[in-house]
């Protein structure tokens, strides 16, 4: 199962900092497999020509844990609102009005 949610601002709304959070079932990925997966995601989401043109690439962070405490922390972080004050960017707030930010994918098998 996968859950995704956009955060639009940093912790205190000090600057526009859009980033996509993804929580998924899975296991630990070996370093080589993780590097290949990150490279594949970058190529699919941001063409190399654009990345070179803007002088930036996608930052992909990966963490794995079996600790229920850590997992709950990530769930709380990902599901919290980051755009808490309309004055931070009123046109963006109006454009996002009614947008369903959280998205689930996959099936629940009960295990």
GROMACS .gro file of N, CA and C in nm:
model
  333
    1UNK      N    1   0.084  -0.117   0.000
    1UNK     CA    2   0.000   0.000   0.000
    1UNK      C    3   0.089   0.124   0.000
    2UNK      N    4   0.043   0.228  -0.066
    2UNK     CA    5   0.118   0.353  -0.077
    2UNK      C    6   0.025   0.469  -0.041
    3UNK      N    7   0.078   0.565   0.035
    3UNK     CA    8   0.006   0.689   0.065
    3UNK      C    9   0.096   0.804   0.027
    4UNK      N   10   0.042   0.900  -0.049
    4UNK     CA   11   0.120   1.018  -0.086
    4UNK      C   12   0.048   1.145  -0.040
    5UNK      N   13   0.127   1.247  -0.008
    5UNK     CA   14   0.070   1.376   0.032
    5UNK      C   15   0.171   1.486   0.009
    6UNK      N   16   0.125   1.594  -0.052
    6UNK     CA   17   0.210   1.711  -0.076
    6UNK      C   18   0.219   1.799   0.047
    7UNK      N   19   0.338   1.849   0.074
    7UNK     CA   20   0.360   1.959   0.168
    7UNK      C   21   0.409   2.076   0.083
    8UNK      N   22   0.355   2.194   0.109
    8UNK     CA   23   0.386   2.310   0.024
    8UNK      C   24   0.484   2.408   0.087
    9UNK      N   25   0.493   2.410   0.218
    9UNK     CA   26   0.579   2.506   0.286
    9UNK      C   27   0.667   2.435   0.387
   10UNK      N   28   0.769   2.506   0.433
   10UNK     CA   29   0.855   2.455   0.539
   10UNK      C   30   0.779   2.457   0.672
   11UNK      N   31   0.848   2.427   0.779
   11UNK     CA   32   0.786   2.414   0.911
   11UNK      C   33   0.703   2.535   0.954
   12UNK      N   34   0.751   2.655   0.925
   12UNK     CA   35   0.684   2.776   0.974
   12UNK      C   36   0.631   2.863   0.861
   13UNK      N   37   0.618   2.809   0.743
   13UNK     CA   38   0.565   2.884   0.631
   13UNK      C   39   0.657   2.993   0.582
   14UNK      N   40   0.784   2.985   0.619
   14UNK     CA   41   0.877   3.092   0.584
   14UNK      C   42   0.908   3.099   0.434
   15UNK      N   43   0.894   2.988   0.364
   15UNK     CA   44   0.917   2.991   0.220
   15UNK      C   45   0.843   2.876   0.152
   16UNK      N   46   0.811   2.899   0.027
   16UNK     CA   47   0.747   2.797  -0.055
   16UNK      C   48   0.849   2.686  -0.079
   17UNK      N   49   0.814   2.566  -0.038
   17UNK     CA   50   0.908   2.453  -0.047
   17UNK      C   51   0.827   2.326  -0.075
   18UNK      N   52   0.773   2.314  -0.198
   18UNK     CA   53   0.687   2.198  -0.225
   18UNK      C   54   0.767   2.068  -0.227
   19UNK      N   55   0.711   1.966  -0.163
   19UNK     CA   56   0.774   1.834  -0.167
   19UNK      C   57   0.667   1.727  -0.146
   20UNK      N   58   0.687   1.615  -0.210
   20UNK     CA   59   0.593   1.504  -0.204
   20UNK      C   60   0.644   1.401  -0.105
   21UNK      N   61   0.559   1.366  -0.009
   21UNK     CA   62   0.591   1.262   0.089
   21UNK      C   63   0.523   1.134   0.045
   22UNK      N   64   0.593   1.024   0.054
   22UNK     CA   65   0.539   0.894   0.016
   22UNK      C   66   0.567   0.794   0.127
   23UNK      N   67   0.462   0.731   0.176
   23UNK     CA   68   0.475   0.622   0.273
   23UNK      C   69   0.436   0.494   0.202
   24UNK      N   70   0.515   0.390   0.218
   24UNK     CA   71   0.482   0.265   0.149
   24UNK      C   72   0.524   0.144   0.231
   25UNK      N   73   0.454   0.034   0.207
   25UNK     CA   74   0.493  -0.094   0.263
   25UNK      C   75   0.621  -0.136   0.192
   26UNK      N   76   0.700  -0.211   0.260
   26UNK     CA   77   0.820  -0.260   0.192
   26UNK      C   78   0.923  -0.306   0.291
   27UNK      N   79   1.043  -0.309   0.245
   27UNK     CA   80   1.154  -0.354   0.327
   27UNK      C   81   1.277  -0.272   0.299
   28UNK      N   82   1.385  -0.310   0.362
   28UNK     CA   83   1.512  -0.242   0.344
   28UNK      C   84   1.563  -0.266   0.203
   29UNK      N   85   1.608  -0.159   0.137
   29UNK     CA   86   1.666  -0.172   0.003
   29UNK      C   87   1.818  -0.165   0.012
   30UNK      N   88   1.887  -0.258  -0.051
   30UNK     CA   89   2.033  -0.250  -0.056
   30UNK      C   90   2.075  -0.121  -0.128
   31UNK      N   91   2.190  -0.068  -0.093
   31UNK     CA   92   2.239   0.060  -0.146
   31UNK      C   93   2.235   0.067  -0.299
   32UNK      N   94   2.280  -0.037  -0.367
   32UNK     CA   95   2.283  -0.037  -0.513
   32UNK      C   96   2.141  -0.033  -0.572
   33UNK      N   97   2.052  -0.112  -0.516
   33UNK     CA   98   1.913  -0.114  -0.563
   33UNK      C   99   1.846   0.021  -0.537
   34UNK      N  100   1.873   0.082  -0.422
   34UNK     CA  101   1.817   0.212  -0.389
   34UNK      C  102   1.867   0.318  -0.487
   35UNK      N  103   1.996   0.317  -0.518
   35UNK     CA  104   2.052   0.414  -0.613
   35UNK      C  105   1.988   0.400  -0.751
   36UNK      N  106   1.967   0.278  -0.797
   36UNK     CA  107   1.902   0.255  -0.927
   36UNK      C  108   1.758   0.305  -0.925
   37UNK      N  109   1.687   0.279  -0.817
   37UNK     CA  110   1.548   0.322  -0.806
   37UNK      C  111   1.538   0.475  -0.804
   38UNK      N  112   1.625   0.540  -0.727
   38UNK     CA  113   1.625   0.687  -0.722
   38UNK      C  114   1.654   0.745  -0.859
   39UNK      N  115   1.751   0.689  -0.930
   39UNK     CA  116   1.786   0.737  -1.064
   39UNK      C  117   1.668   0.721  -1.159
   40UNK      N  118   1.600   0.609  -1.152
   40UNK     CA  119   1.484   0.584  -1.237
   40UNK      C  120   1.372   0.685  -1.208
   41UNK      N  121   1.346   0.711  -1.081
   41UNK     CA  122   1.242   0.808  -1.043
   41UNK      C  123   1.279   0.946  -1.094
   42UNK      N  124   1.404   0.987  -1.075
   42UNK     CA  125   1.448   1.119  -1.122
   42UNK      C  126   1.428   1.133  -1.273
   43UNK      N  127   1.468   1.031  -1.349
   43UNK     CA  128   1.456   1.039  -1.495
   43UNK      C  129   1.311   1.046  -1.540
   44UNK      N  130   1.222   0.979  -1.469
   44UNK     CA  131   1.080   0.981  -1.508
   44UNK      C  132   1.012   1.112  -1.470
   45UNK      N  133   1.051   1.172  -1.358
   45UNK     CA  134   0.983   1.292  -1.309
   45UNK      C  135   1.044   1.423  -1.358
   46UNK      N  136   1.173   1.425  -1.386
   46UNK     CA  137   1.240   1.548  -1.427
   46UNK      C  138   1.339   1.517  -1.539
   47UNK      N  139   1.303   1.556  -1.662
   47UNK     CA  140   1.395   1.529  -1.774
   47UNK      C  141   1.534   1.584  -1.746
   48UNK      N  142   1.635   1.510  -1.789
   48UNK     CA  143   1.774   1.550  -1.764
   48UNK      C  144   1.804   1.689  -1.817
   49UNK      N  145   1.747   1.724  -1.932
   49UNK     CA  146   1.774   1.856  -1.991
   49UNK      C  147   1.725   1.968  -1.899
   50UNK      N  148   1.612   1.947  -1.834
   50UNK     CA  149   1.560   2.049  -1.743
   50UNK      C  150   1.645   2.054  -1.616
   51UNK      N  151   1.681   1.938  -1.563
   51UNK     CA  152   1.765   1.934  -1.443
   51UNK      C  153   1.896   2.008  -1.467
   52UNK      N  154   1.957   1.985  -1.583
   52UNK     CA  155   2.083   2.054  -1.615
   52UNK      C  156   2.059   2.203  -1.635
   53UNK      N  157   1.948   2.237  -1.699
   53UNK     CA  158   1.917   2.378  -1.727
   53UNK      C  159   1.895   2.460  -1.601
   54UNK      N  160   1.832   2.401  -1.500
   54UNK     CA  161   1.806   2.475  -1.376
   54UNK      C  162   1.916   2.452  -1.272
   55UNK      N  163   2.007   2.363  -1.303
   55UNK     CA  164   2.118   2.337  -1.211
   55UNK      C  165   2.077   2.266  -1.083
   56UNK      N  166   1.965   2.194  -1.089
   56UNK     CA  167   1.917   2.120  -0.971
   56UNK      C  168   1.866   1.985  -1.015
   57UNK      N  169   1.861   1.894  -0.921
   57UNK     CA  170   1.801   1.764  -0.947
   57UNK      C  171   1.705   1.734  -0.833
   58UNK      N  172   1.624   1.634  -0.851
   58UNK     CA  173   1.530   1.597  -0.746
   58UNK      C  174   1.603   1.536  -0.628
   59UNK      N  175   1.567   1.581  -0.510
   59UNK     CA  176   1.622   1.523  -0.388
   59UNK      C  177   1.527   1.414  -0.342
   60UNK      N  178   1.578   1.295  -0.327
   60UNK     CA  179   1.497   1.182  -0.284
   60UNK      C  180   1.558   1.127  -0.155
   61UNK      N  181   1.479   1.133  -0.049
   61UNK     CA  182   1.523   1.079   0.079
   61UNK      C  183   1.450   0.947   0.104
   62UNK      N  184   1.520   0.851   0.158
   62UNK     CA  185   1.462   0.719   0.185
   62UNK      C  186   1.497   0.679   0.327
   63UNK      N  187   1.397   0.634   0.398
   63UNK     CA  188   1.420   0.583   0.533
   63UNK      C  189   1.336   0.457   0.552
   64UNK      N  190   1.388   0.366   0.631
   64UNK     CA  191   1.317   0.241   0.660
   64UNK      C  192   1.323   0.217   0.810
   65UNK      N  193   1.214   0.169   0.865
   65UNK     CA  194   1.213   0.135   1.007
   65UNK      C  195   1.109   0.026   1.034
   66UNK      N  196   1.138  -0.054   1.133
   66UNK     CA  197   1.041  -0.152   1.184
   66UNK      C  198   0.981  -0.103   1.315
   67UNK      N  199   1.034   0.006   1.367
   67UNK     CA  200   0.990   0.058   1.496
   67UNK      C  201   0.852   0.122   1.485
   68UNK      N  202   0.753   0.069   1.559
   68UNK     CA  203   0.619   0.130   1.556
   68UNK      C  204   0.621   0.278   1.594
   69UNK      N  205   0.707   0.316   1.687
   69UNK     CA  206   0.717   0.456   1.728
   69UNK      C  207   0.764   0.543   1.611
   70UNK      N  208   0.865   0.499   1.539
   70UNK     CA  209   0.916   0.575   1.425
   70UNK      C  210   0.812   0.580   1.312
   71UNK      N  211   0.746   0.469   1.288
   71UNK     CA  212   0.643   0.463   1.183
   71UNK      C  213   0.530   0.561   1.216
   72UNK      N  214   0.486   0.565   1.341
   72UNK     CA  215   0.380   0.659   1.380
   72UNK      C  216   0.427   0.803   1.364
   73UNK      N  217   0.553   0.830   1.395
   73UNK     CA  218   0.607   0.965   1.376
   73UNK      C  219   0.597   1.005   1.229
   74UNK      N  220   0.637   0.917   1.137
   74UNK     CA  221   0.629   0.948   0.994
   74UNK      C  222   0.485   0.969   0.949
   75UNK      N  223   0.393   0.887   0.997
   75UNK     CA  224   0.252   0.903   0.960
   75UNK      C  225   0.201   1.039   1.007
   76UNK      N  226   0.232   1.077   1.130
   76UNK     CA  227   0.188   1.208   1.180
   76UNK      C  228   0.249   1.321   1.099
   77UNK      N  229   0.378   1.309   1.066
   77UNK     CA  230   0.444   1.414   0.988
   77UNK      C  231   0.381   1.428   0.849
   78UNK      N  232   0.365   1.317   0.780
   78UNK     CA  233   0.315   1.321   0.643
   78UNK      C  234   0.170   1.370   0.636
   79UNK      N  235   0.089   1.336   0.735
   79UNK     CA  236  -0.052   1.374   0.729
   79UNK      C  237  -0.081   1.512   0.788
   80UNK      N  238   0.017   1.579   0.844
   80UNK     CA  239  -0.008   1.712   0.901
   80UNK      C  240  -0.017   1.816   0.789
   81UNK      N  241  -0.089   1.922   0.817
   81UNK     CA  242  -0.100   2.032   0.722
   81UNK      C  243   0.029   2.115   0.725
   82UNK      N  244   0.076   2.157   0.609
   82UNK     CA  245   0.194   2.244   0.605
   82UNK      C  246   0.157   2.384   0.556
   83UNK      N  247   0.041   2.399   0.494
   83UNK     CA  248  -0.006   2.528   0.444
   83UNK      C  249  -0.115   2.574   0.541
   84UNK      N  250  -0.073   2.639   0.650
   84UNK     CA  251  -0.166   2.669   0.758
   84UNK      C  252  -0.212   2.814   0.763
   85UNK      N  253  -0.160   2.900   0.675
   85UNK     CA  254  -0.195   3.041   0.679
   85UNK      C  255  -0.211   3.093   0.537
   86UNK      N  256  -0.332   3.135   0.502
   86UNK     CA  257  -0.361   3.179   0.365
   86UNK      C  258  -0.272   3.296   0.323
   87UNK      N  259  -0.225   3.376   0.419
   87UNK     CA  260  -0.143   3.493   0.384
   87UNK      C  261  -0.005   3.455   0.332
   88UNK      N  262   0.036   3.331   0.352
   88UNK     CA  263   0.165   3.288   0.298
   88UNK      C  264   0.165   3.295   0.146
   89UNK      N  265   0.053   3.262   0.084
   89UNK     CA  266   0.042   3.266  -0.063
   89UNK      C  267  -0.106   3.254  -0.100
   90UNK      N  268  -0.176   3.368  -0.099
   90UNK     CA  269  -0.321   3.365  -0.121
   90UNK      C  270  -0.360   3.310  -0.258
   91UNK      N  271  -0.291   3.347  -0.368
   91UNK     CA  272  -0.329   3.287  -0.498
   91UNK      C  273  -0.315   3.134  -0.498
   92UNK      N  274  -0.209   3.083  -0.436
   92UNK     CA  275  -0.192   2.938  -0.429
   92UNK      C  276  -0.302   2.876  -0.343
   93UNK      N  277  -0.335   2.941  -0.232
   93UNK     CA  278  -0.442   2.889  -0.146
   93UNK      C  279  -0.573   2.879  -0.223
   94UNK      N  280  -0.604   2.981  -0.302
   94UNK     CA  281  -0.727   2.979  -0.381
   94UNK      C  282  -0.723   2.870  -0.488
   95UNK      N  283  -0.606   2.850  -0.549
   95UNK     CA  284  -0.593   2.747  -0.652
   95UNK      C  285  -0.606   2.606  -0.593
   96UNK      N  286  -0.563   2.590  -0.469
   96UNK     CA  287  -0.567   2.458  -0.404
   96UNK      C  288  -0.699   2.430  -0.333
   97UNK      N  289  -0.786   2.528  -0.326
   97UNK     CA  290  -0.913   2.510  -0.254
   97UNK      C  291  -0.989   2.389  -0.310
   98UNK      N  292  -1.025   2.297  -0.223
   98UNK     CA  293  -1.098   2.177  -0.263
   98UNK      C  294  -1.009   2.064  -0.313
   99UNK      N  295  -0.878   2.088  -0.322
   99UNK     CA  296  -0.785   1.985  -0.368
   99UNK      C  297  -0.773   1.876  -0.262
  100UNK      N  298  -0.790   1.751  -0.302
  100UNK     CA  299  -0.775   1.637  -0.210
  100UNK      C  300  -0.629   1.596  -0.211
  101UNK      N  301  -0.560   1.632  -0.106
  101UNK     CA  302  -0.415   1.620  -0.102
  101UNK      C  303  -0.365   1.478  -0.077
  102UNK      N  304  -0.432   1.401   0.003
  102UNK     CA  305  -0.386   1.266   0.033
  102UNK      C  306  -0.435   1.167  -0.072
  103UNK      N  307  -0.351   1.069  -0.103
  103UNK     CA  308  -0.388   0.971  -0.206
  103UNK      C  309  -0.337   0.833  -0.165
  104UNK      N  310  -0.426   0.735  -0.163
  104UNK     CA  311  -0.390   0.596  -0.136
  104UNK      C  312  -0.384   0.518  -0.267
  105UNK      N  313  -0.295   0.422  -0.276
  105UNK     CA  314  -0.289   0.331  -0.391
  105UNK      C  315  -0.254   0.192  -0.339
  106UNK      N  316  -0.301   0.092  -0.408
  106UNK     CA  317  -0.272  -0.045  -0.367
  106UNK      C  318  -0.394  -0.112  -0.307
  107UNK      N  319  -0.372  -0.229  -0.251
  107UNK     CA  320  -0.481  -0.305  -0.192
  107UNK      C  321  -0.448  -0.340  -0.048
  108UNK      N  322  -0.551  -0.355   0.030
  108UNK     CA  323  -0.535  -0.394   0.169
  108UNK      C  324  -0.563  -0.543   0.177
  109UNK      N  325  -0.462  -0.621   0.212
  109UNK     CA  326  -0.481  -0.766   0.215
  109UNK      C  327  -0.507  -0.820   0.356
  110UNK      N  328  -0.511  -0.729   0.454
  110UNK     CA  329  -0.544  -0.770   0.589
  110UNK      C  330  -0.428  -0.826   0.669
  111UNK      N  331  -0.309  -0.835   0.611
  111UNK     CA  332  -0.196  -0.889   0.688
  111UNK      C  333  -0.118  -0.780   0.756
   0.00000   0.00000   0.00000
